[in-house]
């Protein structure tokens, strides 16, 4: 019984990395919507997938279409200007989700860089809020994809007298590198060689 268990354990080490691997999320996702903001808060009212040709690619394009609703984090959201890391107690923050054709995508933010500016090139009227950040995407439903690193950009402009305005945003999923098939083959041949050594030692011990 002990001999059989030793060989099965080695076989499991070889099989596990291949059996549990899921496809990563790739591509870009663009959005438009309405919001309001101050120098330290932002609130989203509505959002939808948008941007025209080339704005929706990769995994996102397999399920989402222009006009599909995007649900941003609700309520008045505080932020700090400059580079920031989401506090550990609430990190990562689910910034938005969108669902269509049986698949739900979510973006979780881990850090961001916010700039509230006015009277500068590109923002000569009113106040502007530009935010970039990092985090990761998840996707579940028809297919359970591998969680993949991602980044986002957000820009909005509020002119004096307005109580709300529009924003544009985009996000890109950049999956981590995975082992090449050749690497998996080398690892597999090494494990099989180890299994052969165990079998030979068992034969001599018998």
Short mmCIF file of C-alpha atoms in Angstrom, two decimals:
data_model
loop_
_atom_site.label_atom_id
_atom_site.label_comp_id
_atom_site.label_asym_id
_atom_site.label_seq_id
_atom_site.Cartn_x
_atom_site.Cartn_y
_atom_site.Cartn_z
CA UNK A 1 0.00 0.00 0.00
CA UNK A 2 2.83 2.44 0.86
CA UNK A 3 4.47 1.85 -2.53
CA UNK A 4 1.29 2.69 -4.44
CA UNK A 5 0.73 5.88 -2.44
CA UNK A 6 4.26 7.13 -3.21
CA UNK A 7 3.74 6.81 -6.98
CA UNK A 8 0.25 8.37 -6.85
CA UNK A 9 1.60 11.38 -4.94
CA UNK A 10 4.21 12.03 -7.64
CA UNK A 11 1.61 11.70 -10.39
CA UNK A 12 -0.64 14.24 -8.62
CA UNK A 13 2.19 16.80 -8.50
CA UNK A 14 2.58 16.47 -12.26
CA UNK A 15 -1.15 16.64 -13.09
CA UNK A 16 -2.32 19.45 -10.80
CA UNK A 17 -0.82 22.50 -12.61
CA UNK A 18 -2.45 21.47 -15.88
CA UNK A 19 -5.85 20.41 -14.57
CA UNK A 20 -6.70 23.52 -12.52
CA UNK A 21 -5.53 26.25 -14.92
CA UNK A 22 -8.24 28.70 -16.11
CA UNK A 23 -8.12 31.16 -19.00
CA UNK A 24 -7.03 34.71 -18.02
CA UNK A 25 -9.06 37.85 -18.79
CA UNK A 26 -7.62 39.99 -21.58
CA UNK A 27 -8.58 43.11 -23.51
CA UNK A 28 -9.96 46.61 -22.99
CA UNK A 29 -13.29 47.93 -21.72
CA UNK A 30 -14.49 51.54 -22.19
CA UNK A 31 -17.37 53.35 -20.50
CA UNK A 32 -19.33 56.61 -20.46
CA UNK A 33 -21.66 57.84 -17.73
CA UNK A 34 -22.80 60.64 -15.42
CA UNK A 35 -21.27 61.74 -12.13
CA UNK A 36 -20.55 64.64 -9.81
CA UNK A 37 -17.42 65.40 -7.81
CA UNK A 38 -15.64 67.78 -5.45
CA UNK A 39 -12.01 68.10 -4.45
CA UNK A 40 -12.38 65.08 -2.14
CA UNK A 41 -15.52 63.12 -3.16
CA UNK A 42 -17.00 61.55 -6.29
CA UNK A 43 -20.43 60.04 -6.92
CA UNK A 44 -21.47 57.93 -9.93
CA UNK A 45 -25.06 58.08 -11.21
CA UNK A 46 -25.04 55.91 -14.31
CA UNK A 47 -22.63 54.14 -16.61
CA UNK A 48 -22.62 52.01 -19.73
CA UNK A 49 -20.25 50.21 -22.06
CA UNK A 50 -19.31 52.62 -24.86
CA UNK A 51 -16.45 54.00 -26.89
CA UNK A 52 -16.87 52.87 -30.48
CA UNK A 53 -14.71 50.54 -32.60
CA UNK A 54 -11.67 49.20 -30.79
CA UNK A 55 -12.89 50.27 -27.36
CA UNK A 56 -14.13 46.78 -26.46
CA UNK A 57 -11.67 43.96 -27.12
CA UNK A 58 -10.46 40.57 -25.91
CA UNK A 59 -12.50 38.63 -23.36
CA UNK A 60 -14.86 41.59 -22.82
CA UNK A 61 -15.87 41.61 -26.49
CA UNK A 62 -17.01 37.98 -26.25
CA UNK A 63 -19.89 38.95 -23.95
CA UNK A 64 -20.43 42.73 -23.75
CA UNK A 65 -21.91 45.19 -26.25
CA UNK A 66 -22.20 48.99 -26.42
CA UNK A 67 -24.97 50.33 -24.19
CA UNK A 68 -24.81 47.55 -21.62
CA UNK A 69 -25.16 49.01 -18.08
CA UNK A 70 -22.13 49.28 -15.79
CA UNK A 71 -22.83 49.45 -12.06
CA UNK A 72 -20.33 51.62 -10.22
CA UNK A 73 -19.81 51.70 -6.47
CA UNK A 74 -22.82 53.53 -5.00
CA UNK A 75 -22.93 56.57 -2.73
CA UNK A 76 -20.66 59.54 -2.14
CA UNK A 77 -17.14 58.14 -2.32
CA UNK A 78 -14.25 59.92 -0.56
CA UNK A 79 -10.82 60.12 -2.15
CA UNK A 80 -7.45 61.74 -1.49
CA UNK A 81 -5.48 63.61 -4.10
CA UNK A 82 -2.16 62.21 -5.26
CA UNK A 83 -1.01 58.57 -5.16
CA UNK A 84 -2.94 56.39 -2.71
CA UNK A 85 -3.28 52.79 -1.66
CA UNK A 86 -6.72 51.52 -0.69
CA UNK A 87 -6.71 51.03 3.12
CA UNK A 88 -6.08 47.37 4.06
CA UNK A 89 -9.35 47.20 6.01
CA UNK A 90 -11.39 47.65 2.81
CA UNK A 91 -8.93 46.60 0.10
CA UNK A 92 -9.62 45.60 -2.58
CA UNK A 93 -12.63 47.83 -3.34
CA UNK A 94 -15.06 46.57 -5.98
CA UNK A 95 -15.21 49.65 -8.23
CA UNK A 96 -17.71 48.37 -10.81
CA UNK A 97 -19.47 45.35 -12.28
CA UNK A 98 -21.17 44.66 -15.60
CA UNK A 99 -23.10 41.58 -16.75
CA UNK A 100 -24.29 40.37 -20.14
CA UNK A 101 -24.76 37.09 -21.99
CA UNK A 102 -24.35 35.05 -18.82
CA UNK A 103 -20.98 36.53 -17.76
CA UNK A 104 -20.31 39.02 -14.94
CA UNK A 105 -17.13 41.10 -14.92
CA UNK A 106 -15.94 42.97 -11.83
CA UNK A 107 -13.00 45.30 -11.27
CA UNK A 108 -11.37 45.51 -7.83
CA UNK A 109 -9.20 48.57 -7.12
CA UNK A 110 -6.07 48.32 -4.96
CA UNK A 111 -4.44 51.74 -5.56
CA UNK A 112 -5.11 55.00 -7.40
CA UNK A 113 -3.69 58.41 -8.27
CA UNK A 114 -6.24 61.29 -8.24
CA UNK A 115 -5.76 64.80 -9.62
CA UNK A 116 -8.37 67.54 -9.06
CA UNK A 117 -7.31 70.46 -11.26
CA UNK A 118 -8.53 73.68 -12.88
CA UNK A 119 -7.18 76.37 -15.22
CA UNK A 120 -4.54 74.19 -16.80
CA UNK A 121 -4.09 73.00 -20.42
CA UNK A 122 -6.88 70.55 -21.14
CA UNK A 123 -9.02 71.94 -18.31
CA UNK A 124 -9.47 75.66 -18.97
CA UNK A 125 -13.15 75.80 -17.96
CA UNK A 126 -14.45 74.57 -14.61
CA UNK A 127 -12.81 71.78 -12.62
CA UNK A 128 -11.49 68.42 -13.79
CA UNK A 129 -10.92 65.12 -12.04
CA UNK A 130 -8.44 62.66 -13.51
CA UNK A 131 -7.87 59.31 -11.82
CA UNK A 132 -5.68 56.36 -12.76
CA UNK A 133 -5.37 53.17 -10.78
CA UNK A 134 -4.58 49.48 -10.55
CA UNK A 135 -6.30 46.34 -9.38
CA UNK A 136 -7.64 43.15 -10.91
CA UNK A 137 -10.56 41.78 -12.91
CA UNK A 138 -12.72 38.77 -12.15
CA UNK A 139 -15.22 37.10 -14.49
CA UNK A 140 -17.75 34.42 -13.58
CA UNK A 141 -20.80 32.88 -15.17
CA UNK A 142 -20.77 30.88 -18.39
CA UNK A 143 -17.00 30.64 -17.91
CA UNK A 144 -15.03 31.08 -14.67
CA UNK A 145 -11.96 33.02 -15.80
CA UNK A 146 -8.73 33.42 -13.90
CA UNK A 147 -8.45 36.64 -11.87
CA UNK A 148 -6.21 38.97 -13.92
CA UNK A 149 -4.32 42.21 -13.13
CA UNK A 150 -5.79 45.37 -14.64
CA UNK A 151 -5.58 49.16 -14.67
CA UNK A 152 -8.05 51.98 -15.30
CA UNK A 153 -8.28 55.66 -16.25
CA UNK A 154 -11.13 58.04 -15.43
CA UNK A 155 -11.71 61.67 -16.45
CA UNK A 156 -14.56 64.09 -15.77
CA UNK A 157 -15.13 67.86 -16.02
CA UNK A 158 -17.57 69.97 -14.00
CA UNK A 159 -18.36 73.53 -15.11
CA UNK A 160 -19.55 76.16 -12.61
CA UNK A 161 -23.32 75.96 -12.00
CA UNK A 162 -23.55 72.29 -12.95
CA UNK A 163 -24.72 69.77 -10.37
CA UNK A 164 -23.67 66.77 -12.47
CA UNK A 165 -21.63 66.04 -15.57
CA UNK A 166 -20.40 63.20 -17.76
CA UNK A 167 -17.31 61.05 -17.47
CA UNK A 168 -15.31 58.71 -19.68
CA UNK A 169 -13.36 55.76 -18.41
CA UNK A 170 -11.41 52.81 -19.73
CA UNK A 171 -9.81 49.71 -18.23
CA UNK A 172 -7.38 47.14 -19.53
CA UNK A 173 -6.75 43.60 -18.31
CA UNK A 174 -3.11 42.48 -18.43
CA UNK A 175 -2.87 38.82 -17.39
CA UNK A 176 0.21 37.50 -15.62
CA UNK A 177 2.61 35.27 -17.54
CA UNK A 178 1.85 31.56 -17.39
CA UNK A 179 4.30 28.65 -17.83
CA UNK A 180 5.12 27.82 -21.45
CA UNK A 181 4.10 24.33 -22.65
CA UNK A 182 7.80 23.45 -22.97
CA UNK A 183 8.32 24.33 -19.29
CA UNK A 184 5.40 22.12 -18.30
CA UNK A 185 6.84 19.30 -20.41
CA UNK A 186 10.23 19.59 -18.72
CA UNK A 187 8.60 19.60 -15.30
CA UNK A 188 6.55 16.55 -16.28
CA UNK A 189 9.57 14.60 -17.53
CA UNK A 190 11.40 15.38 -14.30
CA UNK A 191 8.53 14.10 -12.18
CA UNK A 192 8.24 10.95 -14.28
CA UNK A 193 11.98 10.34 -13.83
CA UNK A 194 11.49 10.68 -10.07
CA UNK A 195 8.65 8.16 -10.23
CA UNK A 196 10.95 5.72 -12.06
CA UNK A 197 13.58 6.10 -9.36
CA UNK A 198 11.00 5.38 -6.66
CA UNK A 199 9.81 2.26 -8.51
CA UNK A 200 13.41 0.95 -8.87
CA UNK A 201 14.12 1.52 -5.19
CA UNK A 202 10.90 -0.29 -4.26
CA UNK A 203 11.87 -3.23 -6.47
CA UNK A 204 15.28 -3.51 -4.80
CA UNK A 205 13.70 -3.22 -1.32
CA UNK A 206 11.29 -6.04 -2.18
#
